[in-house]
mmCIF file of C-alpha atoms and ligand atoms in Angstrom:
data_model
loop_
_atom_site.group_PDB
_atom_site.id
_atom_site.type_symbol
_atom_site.label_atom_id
_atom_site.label_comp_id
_atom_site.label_asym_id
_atom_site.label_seq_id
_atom_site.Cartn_x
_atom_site.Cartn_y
_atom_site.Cartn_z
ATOM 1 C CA UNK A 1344 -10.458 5.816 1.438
ATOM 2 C CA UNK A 1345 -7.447 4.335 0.173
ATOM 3 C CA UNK A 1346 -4.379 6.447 -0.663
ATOM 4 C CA UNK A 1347 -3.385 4.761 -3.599
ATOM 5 C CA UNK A 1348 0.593 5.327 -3.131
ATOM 6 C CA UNK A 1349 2.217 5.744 -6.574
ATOM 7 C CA UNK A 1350 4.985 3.127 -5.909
ATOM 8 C CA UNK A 1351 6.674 0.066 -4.206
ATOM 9 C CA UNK A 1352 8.314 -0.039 -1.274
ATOM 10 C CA UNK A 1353 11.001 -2.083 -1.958
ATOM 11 C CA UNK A 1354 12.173 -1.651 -5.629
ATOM 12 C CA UNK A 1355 10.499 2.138 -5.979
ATOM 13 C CA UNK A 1356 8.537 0.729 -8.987
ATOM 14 C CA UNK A 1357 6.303 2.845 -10.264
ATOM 15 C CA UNK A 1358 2.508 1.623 -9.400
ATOM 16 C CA UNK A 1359 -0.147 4.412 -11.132
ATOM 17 C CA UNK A 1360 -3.929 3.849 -9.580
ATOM 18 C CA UNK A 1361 -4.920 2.101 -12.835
ATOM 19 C CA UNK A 1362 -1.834 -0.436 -12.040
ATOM 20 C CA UNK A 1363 -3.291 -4.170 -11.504
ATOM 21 C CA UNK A 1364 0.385 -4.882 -10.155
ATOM 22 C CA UNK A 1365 -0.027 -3.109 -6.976
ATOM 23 C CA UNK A 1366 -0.145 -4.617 -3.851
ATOM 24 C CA UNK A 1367 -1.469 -3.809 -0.148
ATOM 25 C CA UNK A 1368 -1.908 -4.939 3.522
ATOM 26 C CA UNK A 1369 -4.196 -3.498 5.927
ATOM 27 C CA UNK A 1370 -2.437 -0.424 6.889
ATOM 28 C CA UNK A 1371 -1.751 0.382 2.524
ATOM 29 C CA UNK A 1372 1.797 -0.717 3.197
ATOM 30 C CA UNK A 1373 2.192 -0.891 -1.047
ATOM 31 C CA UNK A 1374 4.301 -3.117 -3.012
ATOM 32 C CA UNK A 1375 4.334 -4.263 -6.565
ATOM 33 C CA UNK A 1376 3.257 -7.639 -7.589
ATOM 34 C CA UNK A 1377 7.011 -8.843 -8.346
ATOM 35 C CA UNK A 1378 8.114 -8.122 -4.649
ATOM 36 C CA UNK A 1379 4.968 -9.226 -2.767
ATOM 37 C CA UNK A 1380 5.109 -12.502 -4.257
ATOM 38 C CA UNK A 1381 9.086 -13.357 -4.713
ATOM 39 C CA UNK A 1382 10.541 -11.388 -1.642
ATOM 40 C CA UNK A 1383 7.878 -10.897 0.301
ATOM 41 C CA UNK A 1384 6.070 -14.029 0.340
ATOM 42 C CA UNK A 1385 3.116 -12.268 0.373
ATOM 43 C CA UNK A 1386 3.389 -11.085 4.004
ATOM 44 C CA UNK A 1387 4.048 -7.757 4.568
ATOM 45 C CA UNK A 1388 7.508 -6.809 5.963
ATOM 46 C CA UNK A 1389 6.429 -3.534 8.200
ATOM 47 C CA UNK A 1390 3.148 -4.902 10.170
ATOM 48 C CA UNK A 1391 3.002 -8.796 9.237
ATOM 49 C CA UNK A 1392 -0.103 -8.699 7.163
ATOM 50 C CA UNK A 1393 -1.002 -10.681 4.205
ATOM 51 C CA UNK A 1394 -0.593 -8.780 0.627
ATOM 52 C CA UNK A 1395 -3.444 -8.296 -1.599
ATOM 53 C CA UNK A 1396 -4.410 -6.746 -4.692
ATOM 54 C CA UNK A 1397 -5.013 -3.225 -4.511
ATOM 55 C CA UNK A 1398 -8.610 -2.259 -6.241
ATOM 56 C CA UNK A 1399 -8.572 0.119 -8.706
ATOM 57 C CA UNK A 1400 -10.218 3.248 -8.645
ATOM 58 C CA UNK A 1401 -12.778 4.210 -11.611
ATOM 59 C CA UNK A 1402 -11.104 6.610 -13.716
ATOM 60 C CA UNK A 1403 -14.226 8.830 -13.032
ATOM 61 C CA UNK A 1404 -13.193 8.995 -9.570
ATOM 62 C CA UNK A 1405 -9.960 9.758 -9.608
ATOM 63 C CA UNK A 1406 -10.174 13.532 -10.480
ATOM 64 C CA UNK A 1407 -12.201 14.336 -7.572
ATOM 65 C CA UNK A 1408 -10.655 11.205 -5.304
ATOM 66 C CA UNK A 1409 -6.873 11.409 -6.619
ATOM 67 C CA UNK A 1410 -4.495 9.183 -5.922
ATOM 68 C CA UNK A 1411 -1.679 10.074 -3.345
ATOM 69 C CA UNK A 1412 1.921 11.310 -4.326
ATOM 70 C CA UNK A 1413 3.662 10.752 -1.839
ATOM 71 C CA UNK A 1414 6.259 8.542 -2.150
ATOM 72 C CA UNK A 1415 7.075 5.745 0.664
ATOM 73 C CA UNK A 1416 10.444 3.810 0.409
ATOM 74 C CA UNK A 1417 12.040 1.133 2.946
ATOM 75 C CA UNK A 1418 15.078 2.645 4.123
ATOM 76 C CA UNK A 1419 17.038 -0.490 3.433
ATOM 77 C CA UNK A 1420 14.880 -2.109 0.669
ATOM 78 C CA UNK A 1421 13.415 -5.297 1.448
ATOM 79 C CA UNK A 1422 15.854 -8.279 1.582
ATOM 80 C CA UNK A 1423 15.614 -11.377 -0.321
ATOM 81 C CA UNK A 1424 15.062 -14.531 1.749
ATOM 82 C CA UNK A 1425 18.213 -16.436 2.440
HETATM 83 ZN ZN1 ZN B 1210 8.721 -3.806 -5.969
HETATM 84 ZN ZN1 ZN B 1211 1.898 -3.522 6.338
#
């Protein structure tokens, strides 16, 4: 099951379950749309992977399934290319 992190990576952005901005790799590495695709590249800077949109869990679901709230930052961000 997905953990459904509550924010980005890089900028902190807040990214709710019901966010269509949310972006993930393989190991749920999460970024928001704006940093996946204009820093990132759509790779992901931890483990390589490719970025891709993060499903979103039926409301229904979510009170029994909640998403996580644990925070996970980059210690230094992510860096711009160049
Ligand atoms: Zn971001
Ligand atoms: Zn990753």
């Amino acid at each position: 099951m997905l953990e459904l992190r509550p924010n980005c990576e890089c900028c902190d952005k807040d990214l709710p379950a019901a966010s269509a901005e949310a972006r993930i790799c393989s190991f749920e590495c999460t970024f928001c749309a704006d940093c996946a695709e204009t820093v990132l590249q759509g790779i992901c800077p931890n483990c390589g992977g490719e970025l891709v949109a993060r499903p979103r869990r039926p409301d229904g679901k979510l009170a029994k399934f909640p998403a996580s709230v644990q925070r996970v930052r980059k210690a230094q961000g992510c860096a711009s290319p160049g």
